[in-house]
PDB file of C-alpha atoms in Angstrom:
ATOM      1  CA  ASP A 160      41.924  13.139  90.169  1.00 93.00           C
ATOM      2  CA  ILE A 161      43.071  16.085  88.395  1.00 97.00           C
ATOM      3  CA  GLN A 162      42.535  19.056  90.843  1.00 97.00           C
ATOM      4  CA  MET A 163      41.201  22.967  89.454  1.00 98.00           C
ATOM      5  CA  THR A 164      41.907  25.953  91.166  1.00 97.00           C
ATOM      6  CA  GLN A 165      40.757  29.496  90.008  1.00 98.00           C
ATOM      7  CA  SER A 166      41.476  32.324  91.101  1.00 97.00           C
ATOM      8  CA  PRO A 167      40.425  35.070  93.057  1.00 97.00           C
ATOM      9  CA  SER A 168      37.170  33.721  94.427  1.00 97.00           C
ATOM     10  CA  SER A 169      35.672  36.565  93.457  1.00 97.00           C
ATOM     11  CA  LEU A 170      36.402  40.475  91.827  1.00 97.00           C
ATOM     12  CA  SER A 171      34.523  43.389  91.908  1.00 97.00           C
ATOM     13  CA  ALA A 172      35.353  45.689  88.519  1.00 97.00           C
ATOM     14  CA  SER A 173      34.246  48.857  86.733  1.00 97.00           C
ATOM     15  CA  VAL A 174      32.966  48.393  82.964  1.00 97.00           C
ATOM     16  CA  GLY A 175      34.551  49.059  81.359  1.00 97.00           C
ATOM     17  CA  ASP A 176      37.184  47.482  82.552  1.00 98.00           C
ATOM     18  CA  ARG A 177      39.412  44.199  81.557  1.00 98.00           C
ATOM     19  CA  VAL A 178      38.845  41.228  83.938  1.00 98.00           C
ATOM     20  CA  THR A 179      41.482  38.452  84.177  1.00 98.00           C
ATOM     21  CA  ILE A 180      40.115  34.703  85.953  1.00 98.00           C
ATOM     22  CA  THR A 181      43.008  32.090  85.801  1.00 98.00           C
ATOM     23  CA  CYS A 182      42.809  27.696  86.256  1.00 98.00           C
ATOM     24  CA  GLN A 183      45.615  25.973  86.700  1.00 98.00           C
ATOM     25  CA  ALA A 184      45.741  22.388  86.701  1.00 98.00           C
ATOM     26  CA  SER A 185      47.012  20.052  89.669  1.00 98.00           C
ATOM     27  CA  GLN A 186      48.937  18.242  86.010  1.00 98.00           C
ATOM     28  CA  ASP A 187      49.217  18.235  82.532  1.00 97.00           C
ATOM     29  CA  ILE A 188      46.346  18.961  80.769  1.00 96.00           C
ATOM     30  CA  ASP A 189      46.988  19.729  77.245  1.00 94.00           C
ATOM     31  CA  ASP A 190      45.018  22.236  76.314  1.00 95.00           C
ATOM     32  CA  SER A 191      41.736  20.451  77.516  1.00 96.00           C
ATOM     33  CA  LEU A 192      39.395  22.977  79.007  1.00 97.00           C
ATOM     34  CA  ASN A 193      36.841  24.647  79.100  1.00 98.00           C
ATOM     35  CA  TRP A 194      34.956  28.197  80.480  1.00 98.00           C
ATOM     36  CA  TYR A 195      31.835  28.723  81.273  1.00 98.00           C
ATOM     37  CA  GLN A 196      29.150  31.479  82.394  1.00 98.00           C
ATOM     38  CA  GLN A 197      26.101  31.039  85.328  1.00 98.00           C
ATOM     39  CA  LYS A 198      23.828  33.607  86.004  1.00 98.00           C
ATOM     40  CA  PRO A 199      21.696  33.438  89.470  1.00 95.00           C
ATOM     41  CA  GLY A 200      19.347  30.826  89.363  1.00 95.00           C
ATOM     42  CA  LYS A 201      20.570  29.643  86.304  1.00 97.00           C
ATOM     43  CA  ALA A 202      22.275  26.838  84.094  1.00 98.00           C
ATOM     44  CA  PRO A 203      25.865  27.346  83.513  1.00 98.00           C
ATOM     45  CA  LYS A 204      27.102  28.261  79.486  1.00 98.00           C
ATOM     46  CA  LEU A 205      29.951  27.313  77.662  1.00 98.00           C
ATOM     47  CA  LEU A 206      31.601  30.126  76.520  1.00 98.00           C
ATOM     48  CA  ILE A 207      35.192  29.474  75.745  1.00 98.00           C
ATOM     49  CA  TYR A 208      36.160  25.364  74.695  1.00 97.00           C
ATOM     50  CA  GLU A 209      39.330  23.571  74.287  1.00 96.00           C
ATOM     51  CA  THR A 210      40.929  26.728  75.818  1.00 97.00           C
ATOM     52  CA  SER A 211      40.474  29.443  72.943  1.00 97.00           C
ATOM     53  CA  ASN A 212      37.807  28.744  71.320  1.00 97.00           C
ATOM     54  CA  LEU A 213      34.946  31.047  71.446  1.00 97.00           C
ATOM     55  CA  GLU A 214      31.430  29.481  71.583  1.00 97.00           C
ATOM     56  CA  SER A 215      29.226  30.335  67.994  1.00 96.00           C
ATOM     57  CA  GLY A 216      26.906  33.251  68.864  1.00 96.00           C
ATOM     58  CA  VAL A 217      29.237  34.120  71.964  1.00 98.00           C
ATOM     59  CA  PRO A 218      30.925  37.928  72.302  1.00 98.00           C
ATOM     60  CA  SER A 219      34.370  38.686  70.619  1.00 98.00           C
ATOM     61  CA  ARG A 220      35.350  40.260  74.414  1.00 98.00           C
ATOM     62  CA  PHE A 221      35.563  36.764  75.728  1.00 98.00           C
ATOM     63  CA  SER A 222      38.230  35.263  74.982  1.00 98.00           C
ATOM     64  CA  GLY A 223      40.773  32.258  77.006  1.00 98.00           C
ATOM     65  CA  SER A 224      44.563  31.250  76.615  1.00 98.00           C
ATOM     66  CA  GLY A 225      46.658  29.121  77.801  1.00 97.00           C
ATOM     67  CA  SER A 226      48.376  25.120  78.034  1.00 94.00           C
ATOM     68  CA  ARG A 227      48.895  22.217  79.922  1.00 96.00           C
ATOM     69  CA  THR A 228      48.465  23.172  83.106  1.00 98.00           C
ATOM     70  CA  ASN A 229      47.702  26.895  83.125  1.00 98.00           C
ATOM     71  CA  PHE A 230      44.785  28.802  81.735  1.00 98.00           C
ATOM     72  CA  ILE A 231      43.527  32.199  81.722  1.00 98.00           C
ATOM     73  CA  PHE A 232      40.216  33.917  80.578  1.00 98.00           C
ATOM     74  CA  THR A 233      39.924  37.232  80.316  1.00 98.00           C
ATOM     75  CA  ILE A 234      36.729  39.896  79.309  1.00 98.00           C
ATOM     76  CA  SER A 235      38.753  42.486  77.853  1.00 98.00           C
ATOM     77  CA  SER A 236      35.605  45.275  78.395  1.00 98.00           C
ATOM     78  CA  LEU A 237      33.572  44.538  81.189  1.00 98.00           C
ATOM     79  CA  GLN A 238      29.734  44.706  80.358  1.00 97.00           C
ATOM     80  CA  PRO A 239      27.221  44.805  83.460  1.00 96.00           C
ATOM     81  CA  GLU A 240      25.208  41.507  81.715  1.00 97.00           C
ATOM     82  CA  ASP A 241      28.653  40.343  82.213  1.00 97.00           C
ATOM     83  CA  ILE A 242      28.354  39.935  85.920  1.00 97.00           C
ATOM     84  CA  ALA A 243      27.622  36.029  86.648  1.00 98.00           C
ATOM     85  CA  THR A 244      29.855  33.483  88.516  1.00 98.00           C
ATOM     86  CA  TYR A 245      32.135  31.900  85.788  1.00 98.00           C
ATOM     87  CA  TYR A 246      34.027  28.013  86.053  1.00 98.00           C
ATOM     88  CA  CYS A 247      36.306  26.568  84.221  1.00 98.00           C
ATOM     89  CA  GLN A 248      36.821  22.524  83.436  1.00 98.00           C
ATOM     90  CA  GLN A 249      38.897  19.798  82.906  1.00 97.00           C
ATOM     91  CA  TYR A 250      38.031  16.921  80.154  1.00 96.00           C
ATOM     92  CA  GLU A 251      41.473  15.814  80.229  1.00 95.00           C
ATOM     93  CA  ASN A 252      40.552  12.978  81.915  1.00 94.00           C
ATOM     94  CA  LEU A 253      37.778  11.403  83.901  1.00 95.00           C
ATOM     95  CA  PRO A 254      35.994  12.502  86.043  1.00 97.00           C
ATOM     96  CA  TYR A 255      35.597  15.819  84.399  1.00 97.00           C
ATOM     97  CA  ARG A 256      36.117  19.181  87.242  1.00 98.00           C
ATOM     98  CA  PHE A 257      35.331  21.796  87.598  1.00 98.00           C
ATOM     99  CA  GLY A 258      37.104  24.667  88.867  1.00 98.00           C
ATOM    100  CA  GLN A 259      35.690  25.942  92.124  1.00 98.00           C
ATOM    101  CA  GLY A 260      34.708  29.742  90.408  1.00 98.00           C
ATOM    102  CA  THR A 261      34.835  33.375  90.213  1.00 98.00           C
ATOM    103  CA  LYS A 262      32.260  35.291  91.153  1.00 98.00           C
ATOM    104  CA  LEU A 263      32.114  38.735  89.235  1.00 98.00           C
ATOM    105  CA  GLU A 264      30.859  42.079  91.061  1.00 96.00           C
ATOM    106  CA  ILE A 265      30.640  45.356  88.722  1.00 93.00           C
ATOM    107  CA  LYS A 266      32.350  47.689  91.195  1.00 91.00           C
TER     108      LYS A 266
ATOM    109  CA  GLN B  96      15.382  24.657  68.771  1.00 91.00           C
ATOM    110  CA  VAL B  97      16.689  21.792  71.082  1.00 94.00           C
ATOM    111  CA  HIS B  98      16.166  21.864  74.133  1.00 95.00           C
ATOM    112  CA  LEU B  99      16.463  19.243  77.714  1.00 97.00           C
ATOM    113  CA  GLN B 100      13.253  18.954  80.479  1.00 97.00           C
ATOM    114  CA  GLN B 101      13.928  17.490  83.301  1.00 98.00           C
ATOM    115  CA  TRP B 102      12.445  16.513  86.017  1.00 96.00           C
ATOM    116  CA  GLY B 103      11.948  14.458  89.247  1.00 95.00           C
ATOM    117  CA  ALA B 104      11.071  14.121  92.788  1.00 91.00           C
ATOM    118  CA  GLY B 105      12.128  16.875  94.673  1.00 90.00           C
ATOM    119  CA  LEU B 106      11.674  16.357  98.404  1.00 97.00           C
ATOM    120  CA  LEU B 107      13.796  13.024  99.625  1.00 97.00           C
ATOM    121  CA  LYS B 108      14.262  11.777 103.144  1.00 97.00           C
ATOM    122  CA  PRO B 109      17.503   9.751 103.730  1.00 97.00           C
ATOM    123  CA  SER B 110      18.192   6.621 102.979  1.00 97.00           C
ATOM    124  CA  GLU B 111      15.938   7.161  99.636  1.00 97.00           C
ATOM    125  CA  THR B 112      16.864   7.498  96.361  1.00 98.00           C
ATOM    126  CA  LEU B 113      16.283   9.965  93.891  1.00 98.00           C
ATOM    127  CA  SER B 114      15.761   9.446  90.259  1.00 98.00           C
ATOM    128  CA  LEU B 115      15.143  11.963  88.042  1.00 98.00           C
ATOM    129  CA  THR B 116      14.477  12.536  84.128  1.00 98.00           C
ATOM    130  CA  CYS B 117      16.074  14.658  80.620  1.00 98.00           C
ATOM    131  CA  THR B 118      13.989  14.260  78.056  1.00 97.00           C
ATOM    132  CA  VAL B 119      15.064  15.854  74.410  1.00 95.00           C
ATOM    133  CA  LEU B 120      13.095  17.604  72.612  1.00 95.00           C
ATOM    134  CA  ASN B 121      13.622  18.474  68.904  1.00 93.00           C
ATOM    135  CA  GLY B 122      16.963  17.260  68.373  1.00 89.00           C
ATOM    136  CA  SER B 123      18.698  14.083  68.188  1.00 84.00           C
ATOM    137  CA  PHE B 124      19.723  11.824  70.472  1.00 82.00           C
ATOM    138  CA  SER B 125      22.325  10.481  69.014  1.00 85.00           C
ATOM    139  CA  GLY B 126      26.415  11.281  68.932  1.00 88.00           C
ATOM    140  CA  TYR B 127      26.278  12.679  71.442  1.00 92.00           C
ATOM    141  CA  TYR B 128      26.813  11.843  74.893  1.00 94.00           C
ATOM    142  CA  TRP B 129      24.291  12.735  78.096  1.00 96.00           C
ATOM    143  CA  SER B 130      25.645  13.679  81.211  1.00 97.00           C
ATOM    144  CA  TRP B 131      24.028  14.239  85.001  1.00 98.00           C
ATOM    145  CA  LEU B 132      25.556  17.255  87.097  1.00 98.00           C
ATOM    146  CA  ARG B 133      24.598  19.161  90.509  1.00 98.00           C
ATOM    147  CA  GLN B 134      25.448  21.997  92.545  1.00 98.00           C
ATOM    148  CA  PRO B 135      24.983  21.958  96.339  1.00 98.00           C
ATOM    149  CA  PRO B 136      23.368  25.149  97.403  1.00 96.00           C
ATOM    150  CA  GLY B 137      26.293  28.368  97.268  1.00 95.00           C
ATOM    151  CA  LYS B 138      28.712  26.060  95.556  1.00 97.00           C
ATOM    152  CA  GLY B 139      29.998  25.032  92.617  1.00 97.00           C
ATOM    153  CA  LEU B 140      28.957  22.234  89.959  1.00 98.00           C
ATOM    154  CA  GLU B 141      29.860  18.349  90.169  1.00 98.00           C
ATOM    155  CA  TRP B 142      30.348  15.870  87.640  1.00 98.00           C
ATOM    156  CA  ILE B 143      27.732  12.741  88.522  1.00 98.00           C
ATOM    157  CA  GLY B 144      27.857  10.973  85.927  1.00 97.00           C
ATOM    158  CA  GLU B 145      27.829  10.076  81.411  1.00 96.00           C
ATOM    159  CA  ILE B 146      26.069   7.678  79.109  1.00 95.00           C
ATOM    160  CA  ASN B 147      26.347   6.915  76.131  1.00 90.00           C
ATOM    161  CA  ARG B 148      24.326   6.097  72.874  1.00 84.00           C
ATOM    162  CA  SER B 149      25.168   2.586  72.812  1.00 86.00           C
ATOM    163  CA  GLY B 150      24.237   3.171  76.473  1.00 87.00           C
ATOM    164  CA  GLY B 151      28.136   3.153  78.187  1.00 91.00           C
ATOM    165  CA  ALA B 152      28.025   4.669  81.290  1.00 92.00           C
ATOM    166  CA  ASN B 153      31.409   6.197  83.539  1.00 94.00           C
ATOM    167  CA  ASP B 154      30.451   7.763  86.722  1.00 95.00           C
ATOM    168  CA  ASN B 155      32.395   9.785  88.933  1.00 96.00           C
ATOM    169  CA  PRO B 156      34.574   8.185  92.011  1.00 95.00           C
ATOM    170  CA  SER B 157      33.133  10.118  94.838  1.00 94.00           C
ATOM    171  CA  LEU B 158      29.382   8.617  94.426  1.00 94.00           C
ATOM    172  CA  LYS B 159      31.266   5.896  95.849  1.00 86.00           C
ATOM    173  CA  SER B 160      29.093   3.075  93.222  1.00 88.00           C
ATOM    174  CA  ARG B 161      25.468   4.835  94.135  1.00 96.00           C
ATOM    175  CA  VAL B 162      24.862   6.353  90.997  1.00 97.00           C
ATOM    176  CA  SER B 163      22.680   4.607  88.084  1.00 96.00           C
ATOM    177  CA  ILE B 164      22.465   6.387  84.674  1.00 96.00           C
ATOM    178  CA  SER B 165      20.023   4.431  81.667  1.00 95.00           C
ATOM    179  CA  LEU B 166      18.891   5.927  78.690  1.00 92.00           C
ATOM    180  CA  ASP B 167      15.919   4.817  76.558  1.00 91.00           C
ATOM    181  CA  THR B 168      16.210   6.531  73.101  1.00 89.00           C
ATOM    182  CA  SER B 169      12.770   5.424  71.823  1.00 90.00           C
ATOM    183  CA  LYS B 170      11.843   8.298  74.013  1.00 91.00           C
ATOM    184  CA  ASN B 171      14.512  10.188  73.328  1.00 92.00           C
ATOM    185  CA  GLN B 172      15.234  10.362  77.558  1.00 95.00           C
ATOM    186  CA  PHE B 173      17.613   9.448  79.417  1.00 96.00           C
ATOM    187  CA  SER B 174      17.451   8.974  84.027  1.00 97.00           C
ATOM    188  CA  LEU B 175      19.526   8.813  86.925  1.00 98.00           C
ATOM    189  CA  SER B 176      19.543   6.776  90.271  1.00 98.00           C
ATOM    190  CA  LEU B 177      21.334   7.941  93.126  1.00 98.00           C
ATOM    191  CA  THR B 178      20.134   5.958  96.202  1.00 97.00           C
ATOM    192  CA  SER B 179      20.756   6.421  99.865  1.00 97.00           C
ATOM    193  CA  VAL B 180      20.834   9.644  99.626  1.00 97.00           C
ATOM    194  CA  THR B 181      22.134  12.187 103.070  1.00 97.00           C
ATOM    195  CA  ALA B 182      21.796  16.215 103.521  1.00 97.00           C
ATOM    196  CA  ALA B 183      25.133  16.016 101.373  1.00 97.00           C
ATOM    197  CA  ASP B 184      23.596  15.420  98.112  1.00 98.00           C
ATOM    198  CA  THR B 185      20.733  18.417  98.419  1.00 98.00           C
ATOM    199  CA  GLY B 186      21.764  21.189  95.034  1.00 98.00           C
ATOM    200  CA  VAL B 187      20.569  21.738  91.437  1.00 98.00           C
ATOM    201  CA  TYR B 188      20.641  18.587  89.794  1.00 98.00           C
ATOM    202  CA  TYR B 189      21.335  19.285  85.830  1.00 98.00           C
ATOM    203  CA  CYS B 190      21.141  17.013  82.747  1.00 98.00           C
ATOM    204  CA  ALA B 191      24.014  18.088  80.107  1.00 98.00           C
ATOM    205  CA  ARG B 192      24.624  17.467  76.422  1.00 97.00           C
ATOM    206  CA  GLN B 193      28.127  16.751  75.524  1.00 95.00           C
ATOM    207  CA  ARG B 194      28.904  17.320  72.182  1.00 91.00           C
ATOM    208  CA  PRO B 195      31.600  15.824  70.040  1.00 86.00           C
ATOM    209  CA  TYR B 196      34.935  17.766  69.797  1.00 82.00           C
ATOM    210  CA  GLY B 197      38.294  15.474  67.403  1.00 80.00           C
ATOM    211  CA  TYR B 198      38.024  12.950  70.301  1.00 80.00           C
ATOM    212  CA  THR B 199      36.243  13.869  73.381  1.00 85.00           C
ATOM    213  CA  PHE B 200      33.470  14.250  74.803  1.00 89.00           C
ATOM    214  CA  GLY B 201      33.990  17.032  77.366  1.00 92.00           C
ATOM    215  CA  GLN B 202      31.622  20.209  76.431  1.00 96.00           C
ATOM    216  CA  PHE B 203      29.074  20.548  78.077  1.00 97.00           C
ATOM    217  CA  ASP B 204      26.861  22.808  75.470  1.00 96.00           C
ATOM    218  CA  LEU B 205      23.128  22.086  75.624  1.00 97.00           C
ATOM    219  CA  TRP B 206      22.157  21.789  79.580  1.00 98.00           C
ATOM    220  CA  GLY B 207      18.514  21.417  81.518  1.00 98.00           C
ATOM    221  CA  GLN B 208      17.070  24.018  83.820  1.00 97.00           C
ATOM    222  CA  GLY B 209      18.558  22.468  86.776  1.00 98.00           C
ATOM    223  CA  THR B 210      15.852  20.588  89.476  1.00 98.00           C
ATOM    224  CA  LEU B 211      15.613  21.683  93.178  1.00 98.00           C
ATOM    225  CA  VAL B 212      16.445  18.445  94.762  1.00 98.00           C
ATOM    226  CA  THR B 213      16.553  18.333  98.877  1.00 98.00           C
ATOM    227  CA  VAL B 214      16.551  15.518 101.046  1.00 98.00           C
ATOM    228  CA  SER B 215      15.656  16.315 104.777  1.00 97.00           C
ATOM    229  CA  SER B 216      14.101  14.373 107.046  1.00 94.00           C
TER     230      SER B 216
END
C-alpha cells in the first residue's frame, strides 16, 4: 500500500495569510493526487485534482503543485470560510489512501 | 442537480452485518465508479471499496474480505455490506461518485450526506 503523510497535522493562521500544507507519498505516484476540504459535520469536497487542477467553482486562492512523492497545497490568502480539515488522497494504486488530515484554524 | 442519498441502520451489535444503500438522484449511473468510504470519530478518511457499472468491484484489503458491494442499476442504487462488525467499525460512512479522468476513476467528486454507524453491545 502507498502511505500518505501530511504535515502539519494542525495549523493556526490569520485571515489574509498564505497557508501551505505538504503531503508526501511513500512511493512515486506521478501526479495522481487530489486535495479535499472537509468542514465539521459535512462530507469532504474535492478542491484540487491531478495535483494542480482546480475543481470547477473552487476559488482561485486554492492551488496545488508537486509530483512523484512530494506535493504542496496552498491557500494564497486565508479567508474565514476556509476553516476546515484538508486531506490529500492518492489514486495511483489501489487501495486509495488519504493523508491523516490538516486541521486549519484561525489565529 | 445530481446528488447522492444514503440510508441504513445506525446502531449495530458486535458480530452483526452493516448494510447501507446509496441512490443516485437526478443523474446518470453509467460512466462512473461508485465507492464507500468511512471516517471513525475524530479521525481521517478510509476507502472501503468501489464498484463499476458492470458490477466489477474492488475493496480495501485492510477489511479482510468482510466487504461486499453490489448495485441495482434499475434503481440507480448501490449497497454496502460489512460483516462481523466490531467497535472499530464505528464511524460515519459515506457513499461517493468517482468520475472518469484519463484512465482513472480516482476522484471522489460527489458525496452522500454520511451515515453515522455505531457498533455497541
